[in-house]
XYZ file of C-alpha atoms in Angstrom:
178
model
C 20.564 12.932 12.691
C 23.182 12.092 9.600
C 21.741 8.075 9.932
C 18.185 9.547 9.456
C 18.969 12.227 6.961
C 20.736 9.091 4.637
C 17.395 7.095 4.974
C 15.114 10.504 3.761
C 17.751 10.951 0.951
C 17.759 7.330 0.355
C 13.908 7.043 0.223
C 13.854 10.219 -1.975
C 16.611 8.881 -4.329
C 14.004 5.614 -4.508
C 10.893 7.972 -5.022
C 12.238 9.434 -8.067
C 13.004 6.043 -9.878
C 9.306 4.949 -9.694
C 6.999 5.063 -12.499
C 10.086 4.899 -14.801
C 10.324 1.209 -16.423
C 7.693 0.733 -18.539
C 8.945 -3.357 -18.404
C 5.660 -4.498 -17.553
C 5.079 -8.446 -17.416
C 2.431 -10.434 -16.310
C 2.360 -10.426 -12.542
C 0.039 -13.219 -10.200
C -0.808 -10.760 -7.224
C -1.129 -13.871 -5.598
C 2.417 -15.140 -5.578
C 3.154 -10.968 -4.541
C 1.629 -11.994 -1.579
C 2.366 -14.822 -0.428
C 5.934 -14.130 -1.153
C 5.424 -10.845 1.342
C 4.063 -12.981 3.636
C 7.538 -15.124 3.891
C 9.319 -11.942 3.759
C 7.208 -10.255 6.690
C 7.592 -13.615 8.824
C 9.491 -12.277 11.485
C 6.825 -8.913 12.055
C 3.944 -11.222 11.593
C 4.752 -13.816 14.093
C 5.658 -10.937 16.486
C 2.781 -9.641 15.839
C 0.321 -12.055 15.295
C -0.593 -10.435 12.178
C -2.857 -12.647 9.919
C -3.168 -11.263 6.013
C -6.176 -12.888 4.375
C -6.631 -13.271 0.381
C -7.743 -15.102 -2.472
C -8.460 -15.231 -6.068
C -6.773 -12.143 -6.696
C -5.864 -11.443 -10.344
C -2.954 -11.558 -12.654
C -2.243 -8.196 -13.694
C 0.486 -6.385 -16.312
C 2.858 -4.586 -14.594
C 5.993 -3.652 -13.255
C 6.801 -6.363 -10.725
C 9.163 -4.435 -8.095
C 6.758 -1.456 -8.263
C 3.459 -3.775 -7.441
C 5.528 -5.621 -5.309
C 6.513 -2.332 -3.456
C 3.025 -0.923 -3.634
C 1.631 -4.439 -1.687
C 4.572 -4.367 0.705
C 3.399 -0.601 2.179
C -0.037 -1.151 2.612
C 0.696 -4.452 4.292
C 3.193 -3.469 6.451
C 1.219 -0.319 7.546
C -1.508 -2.398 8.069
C 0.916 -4.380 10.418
C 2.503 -0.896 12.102
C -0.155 1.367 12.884
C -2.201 -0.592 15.435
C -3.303 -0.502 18.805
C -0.753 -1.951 20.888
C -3.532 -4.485 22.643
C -4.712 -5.484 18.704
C -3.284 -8.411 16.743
C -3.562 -6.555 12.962
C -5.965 -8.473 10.467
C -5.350 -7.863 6.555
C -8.297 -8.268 4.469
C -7.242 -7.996 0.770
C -9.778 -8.276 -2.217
C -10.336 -7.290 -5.774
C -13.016 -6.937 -8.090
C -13.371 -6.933 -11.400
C -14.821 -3.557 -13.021
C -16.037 -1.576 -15.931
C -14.925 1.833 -17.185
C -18.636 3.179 -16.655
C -17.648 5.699 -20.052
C -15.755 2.952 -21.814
C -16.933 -0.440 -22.029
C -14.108 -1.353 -24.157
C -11.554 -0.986 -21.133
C -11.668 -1.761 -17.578
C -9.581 -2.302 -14.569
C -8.924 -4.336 -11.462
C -10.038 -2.557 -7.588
C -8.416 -3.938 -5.006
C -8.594 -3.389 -1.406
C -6.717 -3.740 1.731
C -8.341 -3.492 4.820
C -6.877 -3.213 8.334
C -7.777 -2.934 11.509
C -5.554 -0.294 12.898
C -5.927 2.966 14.818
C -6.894 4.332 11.211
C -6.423 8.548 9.978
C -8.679 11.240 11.426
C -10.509 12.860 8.143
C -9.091 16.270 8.160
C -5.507 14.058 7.468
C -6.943 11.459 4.487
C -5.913 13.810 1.540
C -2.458 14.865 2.752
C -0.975 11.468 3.540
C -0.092 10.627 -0.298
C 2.330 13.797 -0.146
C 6.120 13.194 -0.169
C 7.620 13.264 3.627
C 3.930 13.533 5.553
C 3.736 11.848 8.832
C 0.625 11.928 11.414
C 3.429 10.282 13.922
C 6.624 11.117 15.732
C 9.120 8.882 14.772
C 9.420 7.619 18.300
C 5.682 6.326 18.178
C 5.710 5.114 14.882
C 8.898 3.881 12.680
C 9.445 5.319 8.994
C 10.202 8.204 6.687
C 6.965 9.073 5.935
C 7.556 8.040 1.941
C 5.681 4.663 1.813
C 2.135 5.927 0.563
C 3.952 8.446 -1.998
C 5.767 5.536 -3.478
C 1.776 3.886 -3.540
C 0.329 7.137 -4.841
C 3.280 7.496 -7.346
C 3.090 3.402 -8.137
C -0.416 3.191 -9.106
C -0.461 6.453 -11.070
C 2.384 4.866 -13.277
C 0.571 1.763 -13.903
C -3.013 4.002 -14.902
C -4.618 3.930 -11.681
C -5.717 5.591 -8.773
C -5.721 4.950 -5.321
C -7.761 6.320 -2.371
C -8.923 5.065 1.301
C -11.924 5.198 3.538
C -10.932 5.234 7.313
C -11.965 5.459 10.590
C -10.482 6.912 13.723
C -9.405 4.212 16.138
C -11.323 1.182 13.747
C -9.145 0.742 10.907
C -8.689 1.782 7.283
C -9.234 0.789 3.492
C -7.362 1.573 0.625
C -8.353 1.555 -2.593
C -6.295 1.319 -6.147
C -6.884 0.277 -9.888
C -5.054 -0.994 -12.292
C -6.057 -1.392 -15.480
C -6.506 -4.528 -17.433
């Protein structure tokens, strides 16, 4: 109980620091990737995981925090499947229009999965702080890594939403602006 207790305070202490630097730099979400990928080795070989993307863009931003924001969706992408399913990551982006503004604009990507995706009546409340669908001893984790998204994108001008289906998998959404 005190080992998990240190992680929840640990992941809070985290939470809180988000959305603080404003030390934005150009970022390839390319290299973000593929440097997850080598960071992920172990869980994707284990897994059989395969995380397919290309052409996405280079984007201002905090580094760590887009980093982070990649790393969760992946990874839970990766975690919440069907024990019989190797997990497929689809990630893409497009290039939109502020449909009030055409001055401004911003980036939509998405990362698709094929995992046991989140019944509807649970979509809105899985941004919140400390919400798990799970018991720990089905599913690893604190229950912090799509608050830190939520919290990420929101920083950077965004916003960030999903599209799921029970048992076939889930999308999520986010924008940054350009």
């Amino acid at each position: 109980a005190s080992v998990r207790m240190k992680k929840l305070i640990d992941a809070l202490l985290e939470y809180s620091r988000l959305g603080r630097s404003k030390d934005y730099t150009v970022v390839d979400c390319n290299v973000i990737i593929e440097d997850l990928k080598s960071d992920l080795k172990n869980r994707i070989e284990k897994t059989g995981a395969s995380i397919n993307f290309k052409d996405l863009p280079v984007v201002t931003g905090a580094a760590v925090e887009l980093r982070l924001l990649f790393q969760n969706l992946i990874s839970n992408g990766i975690k919440f499947r069907h024990q019989d399913t190797v997990p497929r990551i689809d990630i893409s982006c497009f290039r939109k229009q502020d449909k009030e503004d055409d001055s401004k604009g911003f980036w939509e990507f998405s990362i698709q999965d094929n995992g046991i995706g989140i019944p509807q009546n649970h979509q809105e409340r899985i941004f919140a702080i400390f919400q798990r669908l799970h018991s720990r001893d089905k599913y690893e984790g604190t229950g912090i890594g799509l608050a830190h998204c939520k919290k990420i994108v929101e920083s950077h001008g965004g916003k960030i939403w999903l599209s799921s289906t029970e048992g076939e998998g889930s999308t999520f959404y986010f924008t940054i602006p350009f």
